[in-house]
Short mmCIF file of C-alpha atoms in Angstrom, two decimals:
data_model
loop_
_atom_site.label_atom_id
_atom_site.label_comp_id
_atom_site.label_asym_id
_atom_site.label_seq_id
_atom_site.Cartn_x
_atom_site.Cartn_y
_atom_site.Cartn_z
CA MET A 1 4.98 -45.15 17.20
CA THR A 2 8.18 -46.38 17.15
CA PRO A 3 9.51 -46.53 13.29
CA PRO A 4 10.41 -50.03 11.93
CA LYS A 5 13.94 -51.00 12.36
CA LYS A 6 15.73 -50.83 8.88
CA SER A 7 18.16 -53.66 8.14
CA GLY A 8 21.63 -52.60 8.40
CA PRO A 9 25.34 -53.81 8.93
CA GLY A 10 23.79 -56.14 12.42
CA LYS A 11 27.59 -56.84 14.13
CA ILE A 12 29.55 -53.55 14.42
CA ARG A 13 32.77 -53.01 16.29
CA ALA A 14 33.11 -50.10 18.69
CA ALA A 15 35.04 -48.30 21.48
CA VAL A 16 32.68 -48.48 24.46
CA PHE A 17 33.43 -46.71 27.21
CA ARG A 18 31.87 -48.00 30.60
CA ALA A 19 32.91 -45.99 33.59
CA ILE A 20 35.48 -43.28 34.18
CA GLY A 21 38.84 -44.99 35.28
CA LEU A 22 38.65 -47.96 33.01
CA PRO A 23 40.00 -48.10 29.69
CA LEU A 24 37.84 -48.18 26.46
CA GLN A 25 37.29 -51.74 25.29
CA ILE A 26 36.48 -52.54 21.86
CA GLU A 27 33.27 -54.70 21.78
CA SER A 28 30.98 -56.33 19.35
CA LEU A 29 27.27 -54.52 18.91
CA GLU A 30 24.36 -54.55 17.33
CA LEU A 31 23.41 -51.47 15.07
CA ASP A 32 20.18 -50.91 13.61
CA GLY A 33 20.04 -49.65 9.89
CA PRO A 34 19.56 -46.21 9.20
CA ARG A 35 15.77 -44.94 9.32
CA ASP A 36 14.16 -43.24 5.94
CA ASP A 37 16.07 -39.34 7.08
CA GLU A 38 19.54 -41.11 7.93
CA VAL A 39 22.44 -42.81 6.29
CA LEU A 40 24.69 -45.83 7.54
CA VAL A 41 28.42 -44.58 7.17
CA ARG A 42 31.42 -47.02 7.27
CA ILE A 43 33.94 -45.01 9.10
CA GLU A 44 37.15 -44.99 8.21
CA ALA A 45 39.05 -42.43 10.51
CA SER A 46 37.82 -40.54 13.48
CA GLY A 47 39.76 -37.63 14.97
CA VAL A 48 39.99 -37.76 18.91
CA CYS A 49 38.75 -34.09 20.55
CA HIS A 50 39.14 -32.87 23.81
CA THR A 51 35.36 -33.10 24.12
CA ASP A 52 35.57 -36.88 24.31
CA ILE A 53 38.57 -36.90 26.53
CA SER A 54 36.60 -34.62 29.03
CA TYR A 55 33.40 -37.02 28.98
CA ILE A 56 35.80 -39.93 29.82
CA GLU A 57 38.10 -38.46 32.42
CA ASP A 58 34.88 -36.09 33.79
CA TRP A 59 31.54 -36.14 32.87
CA GLY A 60 30.58 -39.79 31.67
CA THR A 61 28.60 -40.72 34.62
CA ASP A 62 25.83 -42.01 32.42
CA VAL A 63 27.26 -44.98 30.61
CA PRO A 64 27.93 -47.19 28.73
CA VAL A 65 28.45 -44.79 25.60
CA ILE A 66 30.07 -44.74 22.31
CA LEU A 67 31.82 -41.24 21.78
CA GLY A 68 33.81 -40.04 18.66
CA HIS A 69 32.43 -36.92 16.95
CA GLU A 70 35.12 -36.24 14.44
CA GLY A 71 34.01 -39.30 12.03
CA ALA A 72 34.72 -39.20 8.18
CA GLY A 73 33.60 -42.36 6.11
CA ILE A 74 31.72 -43.68 3.28
CA ILE A 75 27.98 -43.62 2.85
CA GLU A 76 26.82 -47.72 2.46
CA GLN A 77 23.25 -47.19 2.91
CA ALA A 78 20.91 -43.74 2.12
CA GLY A 79 16.96 -43.70 3.71
CA LYS A 80 14.71 -42.82 0.87
CA LYS A 81 14.19 -39.27 2.04
CA ILE A 82 17.96 -38.61 1.84
CA SER A 83 18.25 -36.18 -1.47
CA GLY A 84 21.65 -35.14 -1.39
CA LEU A 85 24.01 -38.28 -0.46
CA LYS A 86 23.95 -41.45 -1.91
CA LYS A 87 25.48 -44.72 -1.30
CA GLY A 88 29.66 -44.66 -2.29
CA ASP A 89 29.65 -40.95 -1.07
CA HIS A 90 32.58 -39.75 1.00
CA VAL A 91 31.64 -37.64 4.02
CA VAL A 92 32.83 -35.84 7.03
CA LEU A 93 30.80 -36.07 9.97
CA SER A 94 30.07 -32.90 12.20
CA PHE A 95 27.93 -31.69 14.98
CA GLN A 96 24.32 -32.39 14.87
CA SER A 97 21.02 -29.67 14.51
CA CYS A 98 17.54 -29.85 14.19
CA GLY A 99 17.05 -27.59 11.01
CA ASN A 100 13.93 -26.56 11.80
CA CYS A 101 14.27 -23.90 14.91
CA PRO A 102 14.93 -20.22 13.78
CA GLN A 103 18.58 -19.91 14.08
CA CYS A 104 18.92 -23.57 11.77
CA ARG A 105 16.99 -21.75 9.37
CA LYS A 106 18.98 -18.34 9.43
CA GLY A 107 21.86 -21.06 8.70
CA ARG A 108 23.26 -20.98 12.05
CA PRO A 109 23.41 -24.41 13.41
CA ALA A 110 25.78 -23.86 15.81
CA HIS A 111 23.30 -22.13 17.88
CA CYS A 112 20.16 -24.76 17.09
CA ARG A 113 17.59 -24.55 20.52
CA ARG A 114 18.14 -28.38 20.67
CA PHE A 115 22.08 -28.51 20.25
CA MET A 116 22.65 -30.31 23.91
CA GLY A 117 20.27 -32.48 23.55
CA LEU A 118 21.17 -33.29 20.01
CA ASN A 119 24.72 -33.65 20.41
CA PHE A 120 24.80 -34.81 24.01
CA GLY A 121 21.73 -36.85 24.64
CA PHE A 122 23.27 -40.05 23.35
CA SER A 123 19.91 -40.88 21.34
CA ARG A 124 17.82 -39.60 18.19
CA ALA A 125 16.06 -36.66 18.13
CA ASP A 126 12.86 -38.78 18.91
CA GLY A 127 14.88 -40.14 22.01
CA SER A 128 15.53 -43.62 20.60
CA ASN A 129 18.89 -45.27 20.10
CA ALA A 130 19.72 -47.82 17.58
CA TYR A 131 22.39 -49.94 19.49
CA GLY A 132 21.97 -53.11 21.31
CA GLY A 133 23.49 -54.51 24.16
CA GLY A 134 22.55 -51.41 26.53
CA VAL A 135 24.90 -49.06 24.90
CA ARG A 136 23.79 -46.03 23.58
CA GLY A 137 25.45 -43.98 20.71
CA HIS A 138 24.67 -40.74 18.70
CA PHE A 139 26.94 -38.48 20.39
CA PHE A 140 26.94 -35.81 18.30
CA GLY A 141 24.94 -37.44 15.59
CA GLN A 142 27.38 -40.09 14.96
CA SER A 143 29.77 -42.04 17.80
CA SER A 144 32.18 -42.47 15.24
CA PHE A 145 34.77 -44.56 17.59
CA ALA A 146 33.19 -47.47 15.86
CA THR A 147 33.21 -49.60 12.32
CA HIS A 148 29.76 -47.66 11.59
CA ALA A 149 27.78 -44.84 12.28
CA LEU A 150 24.15 -43.10 11.41
CA ALA A 151 24.11 -39.56 10.72
CA THR A 152 21.64 -37.29 8.93
CA GLU A 153 22.24 -34.96 5.94
CA ARG A 154 22.13 -32.29 8.68
CA ASN A 155 25.55 -33.26 9.80
CA ALA A 156 27.12 -35.80 6.98
CA VAL A 157 28.96 -33.32 4.83
CA LYS A 158 29.58 -34.84 1.38
CA VAL A 159 33.64 -34.36 0.46
CA ALA A 160 35.50 -35.14 -2.56
CA LYS A 161 36.88 -38.63 -2.93
CA ASP A 162 40.38 -37.59 -3.98
CA LEU A 163 41.91 -36.58 -0.68
CA PRO A 164 42.09 -38.99 2.00
CA LEU A 165 39.05 -39.33 4.97
CA ARG A 166 42.14 -40.33 7.55
CA VAL A 167 43.20 -36.57 6.72
CA LEU A 168 40.17 -34.73 6.26
CA ALA A 169 38.25 -36.38 9.58
CA PRO A 170 39.36 -33.93 12.38
CA LEU A 171 37.48 -30.87 10.34
CA GLY A 172 33.93 -31.96 11.99
CA CYS A 173 34.75 -29.99 15.32
CA GLY A 174 38.18 -29.00 16.66
CA LEU A 175 39.52 -27.40 13.40
CA GLN A 176 36.30 -26.05 12.40
CA THR A 177 35.85 -24.72 16.12
CA GLY A 178 39.43 -22.76 15.76
CA ALA A 179 39.14 -21.61 12.40
CA GLY A 180 35.61 -20.62 12.77
CA THR A 181 36.00 -18.74 15.48
CA VAL A 182 38.70 -16.31 13.49
CA LEU A 183 36.75 -16.61 10.18
CA ASN A 184 33.37 -16.28 11.36
CA SER A 185 32.90 -15.44 15.13
CA LEU A 186 35.11 -12.70 15.02
CA GLY A 187 35.76 -12.09 11.52
CA VAL A 188 39.15 -10.84 12.21
CA PRO A 189 40.02 -8.06 9.59
CA ALA A 190 43.37 -7.47 8.20
CA GLY A 191 46.01 -5.91 10.27
CA SER A 192 44.50 -6.58 13.59
CA SER A 193 46.56 -7.99 16.59
CA ILE A 194 45.37 -11.53 17.85
CA ALA A 195 47.03 -13.57 20.33
CA VAL A 196 45.85 -17.24 20.84
CA PHE A 197 46.32 -19.17 24.60
CA GLY A 198 47.00 -22.70 23.79
CA THR A 199 48.28 -24.18 20.59
CA GLY A 200 46.52 -27.32 20.75
CA SER A 201 44.62 -28.37 17.61
CA VAL A 202 41.89 -25.58 18.19
CA GLY A 203 44.62 -23.06 19.22
CA LEU A 204 46.75 -23.98 15.74
CA ALA A 205 43.50 -23.70 13.82
CA ALA A 206 42.89 -20.62 15.00
CA ILE A 207 46.66 -19.12 14.16
CA MET A 208 46.29 -20.58 10.81
CA ALA A 209 43.19 -19.07 10.18
CA ALA A 210 44.74 -15.64 11.38
CA LYS A 211 47.65 -15.73 9.16
CA ILE A 212 44.80 -16.20 6.27
CA ALA A 213 42.95 -13.57 7.58
CA GLY A 214 46.09 -10.83 7.34
CA ALA A 215 46.16 -10.52 11.15
CA HIS A 216 49.22 -9.43 12.63
CA PRO A 217 50.74 -9.53 14.82
CA VAL A 218 49.46 -13.58 15.45
CA ILE A 219 50.86 -14.25 19.08
CA GLY A 220 50.79 -17.98 20.10
CA ILE A 221 50.67 -18.49 23.45
CA ASP A 222 51.54 -21.89 25.54
CA ILE A 223 54.34 -24.16 27.86
CA ARG A 224 55.13 -26.63 25.41
CA PRO A 225 58.35 -25.30 23.25
CA ALA A 226 57.96 -27.70 20.10
CA ARG A 227 54.42 -26.21 19.76
CA LEU A 228 55.63 -22.75 19.59
CA LYS A 229 57.90 -23.75 17.24
CA LEU A 230 55.01 -25.10 14.87
CA ALA A 231 52.80 -22.32 15.43
CA LYS A 232 55.52 -20.16 13.93
CA GLU A 233 55.89 -22.05 11.07
CA LEU A 234 51.92 -22.24 10.62
CA GLY A 235 51.53 -18.38 10.94
CA ALA A 236 52.24 -17.19 14.37
CA THR A 237 54.47 -14.10 14.14
CA HIS A 238 55.86 -14.24 17.27
CA ALA A 239 55.47 -16.87 20.25
CA THR A 240 55.42 -16.86 23.87
CA ASN A 241 56.41 -19.64 26.49
CA SER A 242 53.80 -18.53 29.14
CA SER A 243 55.86 -20.92 31.96
CA ARG A 244 59.02 -18.41 31.23
CA GLU A 245 57.80 -15.42 30.09
CA ASP A 246 55.54 -12.71 31.48
CA VAL A 247 52.84 -12.78 29.18
CA LEU A 248 51.39 -9.25 29.97
CA LEU A 249 54.51 -7.57 29.38
CA ARG A 250 56.01 -9.84 26.46
CA VAL A 251 52.45 -8.94 24.70
CA GLN A 252 52.71 -5.18 25.28
CA LYS A 253 56.01 -5.22 24.12
CA ILE A 254 54.93 -6.65 20.61
CA THR A 255 52.07 -4.59 20.00
CA GLY A 256 53.01 -1.12 21.99
CA LYS A 257 49.65 -1.53 23.51
CA GLY A 258 47.34 -4.45 24.09
CA ILE A 259 45.73 -6.71 21.59
CA ASP A 260 42.54 -6.65 19.54
CA TYR A 261 41.37 -9.99 19.75
CA THR A 262 42.19 -13.04 21.98
CA VAL A 263 41.13 -16.49 21.65
CA GLU A 264 41.37 -18.44 24.85
CA THR A 265 41.50 -22.61 24.39
CA SER A 266 43.95 -23.38 27.25
CA GLY A 267 41.33 -23.79 30.08
CA ASP A 268 43.69 -22.21 32.47
CA ASP A 269 42.38 -19.22 34.81
CA GLU A 270 45.39 -17.35 34.39
CA MET A 271 45.17 -17.43 30.78
CA TYR A 272 41.55 -17.00 30.84
CA ASN A 273 41.86 -13.54 32.80
CA LEU A 274 45.22 -12.41 30.50
CA SER A 275 42.76 -12.96 27.50
CA LEU A 276 40.49 -10.22 29.27
CA GLU A 277 42.90 -8.00 30.54
CA LEU A 278 45.08 -7.57 27.43
CA LEU A 279 42.18 -6.51 25.50
CA ASN A 280 42.49 -2.87 23.80
CA PRO A 281 39.40 -0.81 23.57
CA ARG A 282 37.00 -2.59 21.26
CA GLY A 283 38.81 -5.49 21.90
CA ILE A 284 36.85 -9.26 21.84
CA ALA A 285 38.08 -12.23 23.24
CA ALA A 286 36.75 -15.49 22.11
CA LEU A 287 36.30 -18.42 25.19
CA LEU A 288 36.14 -21.46 23.45
CA THR A 289 36.49 -23.90 26.69
CA GLY A 290 32.82 -23.28 27.97
CA ALA A 291 33.56 -20.44 30.13
CA ALA A 292 31.49 -17.37 30.48
CA GLY A 293 33.08 -13.97 30.17
CA PRO A 294 32.18 -10.73 32.65
CA SER A 295 28.55 -9.38 31.48
CA SER A 296 30.42 -5.96 30.80
CA MET A 297 33.75 -4.54 30.62
CA PRO A 298 35.11 -0.81 30.28
CA GLY A 299 36.20 0.38 27.06
CA GLY A 300 33.99 -1.36 24.78
CA ARG A 301 35.26 -4.85 25.60
CA LYS A 302 33.56 -7.95 24.77
CA ALA A 303 34.40 -11.47 25.84
CA LEU A 304 32.32 -14.42 23.65
CA SER A 305 31.81 -17.80 24.61
CA ILE A 306 32.00 -19.55 21.08
CA ILE A 307 30.45 -22.97 20.00
CA GLN A 308 31.68 -24.57 16.85
CA GLY A 309 33.12 -21.38 15.79
CA ASP A 310 29.92 -20.50 14.52
CA ALA A 311 29.81 -22.75 11.43
CA ASP A 312 27.43 -24.29 9.21
CA PRO A 313 29.33 -27.44 8.70
CA GLN A 314 28.02 -27.87 5.09
CA VAL A 315 29.75 -24.50 4.08
CA PHE A 316 32.50 -24.28 6.26
CA ILE A 317 34.09 -27.84 5.72
CA PRO A 318 33.95 -27.39 2.08
CA ARG A 319 36.07 -23.94 2.97
CA MET A 320 38.31 -25.69 5.11
CA ILE A 321 39.35 -28.22 2.26
CA GLY A 322 39.92 -25.75 -0.15
CA LEU A 323 41.85 -23.83 1.64
CA TYR A 324 44.13 -26.69 2.49
CA ARG A 325 44.00 -27.62 -1.47
CA GLU A 326 45.61 -24.11 -1.71
CA GLY A 327 48.16 -24.41 0.79
CA ARG A 328 46.88 -21.86 3.07
CA PHE A 329 45.41 -24.54 5.94
CA PRO A 330 47.77 -27.10 6.30
CA PHE A 331 46.22 -28.92 9.46
CA ASP A 332 47.37 -32.28 8.40
CA ARG A 333 50.77 -31.22 10.06
CA LEU A 334 48.88 -31.68 13.44
CA GLU A 335 47.60 -35.10 12.58
CA LYS A 336 49.31 -38.44 14.11
CA ALA A 337 47.64 -41.75 13.31
CA TYR A 338 46.64 -44.91 15.43
CA LYS A 339 44.67 -47.70 14.79
CA ILE A 340 41.44 -47.98 16.59
CA SER A 341 43.07 -50.69 18.72
CA GLU A 342 45.13 -48.13 19.93
CA ILE A 343 42.75 -45.85 21.25
CA ASN A 344 43.65 -45.76 25.05
CA ARG A 345 47.46 -44.71 23.77
CA ALA A 346 45.88 -41.95 21.57
CA ILE A 347 43.85 -40.47 24.19
CA VAL A 348 46.99 -40.74 26.75
CA ASP A 349 49.42 -39.16 23.99
CA SER A 350 46.76 -36.47 23.52
CA MET A 351 46.15 -35.62 27.33
CA ARG A 352 50.10 -35.39 27.92
CA GLY A 353 50.84 -33.34 25.07
CA ARG A 354 52.57 -35.76 22.94
CA THR A 355 49.83 -35.68 19.80
CA ILE A 356 48.26 -32.65 19.02
CA LYS A 357 45.37 -34.48 17.01
CA PRO A 358 45.22 -37.91 17.20
CA VAL A 359 43.41 -39.64 14.36
CA LEU A 360 41.85 -43.45 14.66
CA LEU A 361 42.06 -45.48 11.46
CA ILE A 362 39.36 -47.49 11.43
CA ASP A 363 40.31 -50.68 9.11
CA ARG A 364 37.94 -52.90 7.59
CA GLN A 365 39.50 -55.69 9.00
CA THR A 366 38.07 -54.31 12.56
CA ASP A 367 34.64 -56.23 11.80
CA ARG A 368 36.47 -59.31 11.94
CA THR A 369 38.81 -59.13 14.92
#
């Protein structure tokens, strides 16, 4: 039996993706109110992530849908089964998980048995959809390219009200993935060497986390001089331009051997191969682009395909905020704000490397434009 619809915001505005090659369009849609286990969030800001762009450029054949999965906003309604959140709370939204499978019960929601369906299925866990007009949402349990989104206690993280939501929004995916890879997945110990391939938002988050962990040297590798300059400002001890230098020789010169840990975020085949080739014996490569590593490598080397930095958002997002307050994780330096009406420009700027982390500002007036 389908649960009855709850009263909600009624008309919302959302950036709808209808076909590969077409720009996203801001449209008016109907959205049901929250069920007993959901919260209705008025979105104030949303990061634009590479996963959103990949869907727009390559994956999006089952449309129309609402993307966005780095949302932040204020709760307007909370279902009666919600105990830890209430109206008026500020929240950062992250990925969805079931909470019931063995991995979720162990505090490892990134390995949820239902991860793919809950985050890429464009539906609630029961297969239903809260949006009207034939448009589907619930991307990563949120679809934050909109004025309002539905979420659950699993993926809505309460945050203090003294920090701007527009700054905090990107914590829910890309920054969590980069920092979590270093601090959670790899557990990089102080004094270990690390090379980060690609200095976009994920790679720069990994570099900041490597500095926090006390790694040395920390090597940033990219083709864009401006990003390499920023990488050094944020914690890289060395920066290598892979379009101008032999990365293998450069890293070996810096370390005198190979590297203990590598983080591959670029998606480039040559950099992928180097991230494995450069490893010291018992070294570990973290692959963040969905690539799989060899099943075995000599010398006890390992390659791990990592999702969401093995983070529990309810634990790790507050940790990142704490590090930000201490001045140790200045992720706001990666961000550039755009109006929601500028979403297509924000996507192009990100693809062309002009902006590291676009953040869409969803103004309250968006409802009435």
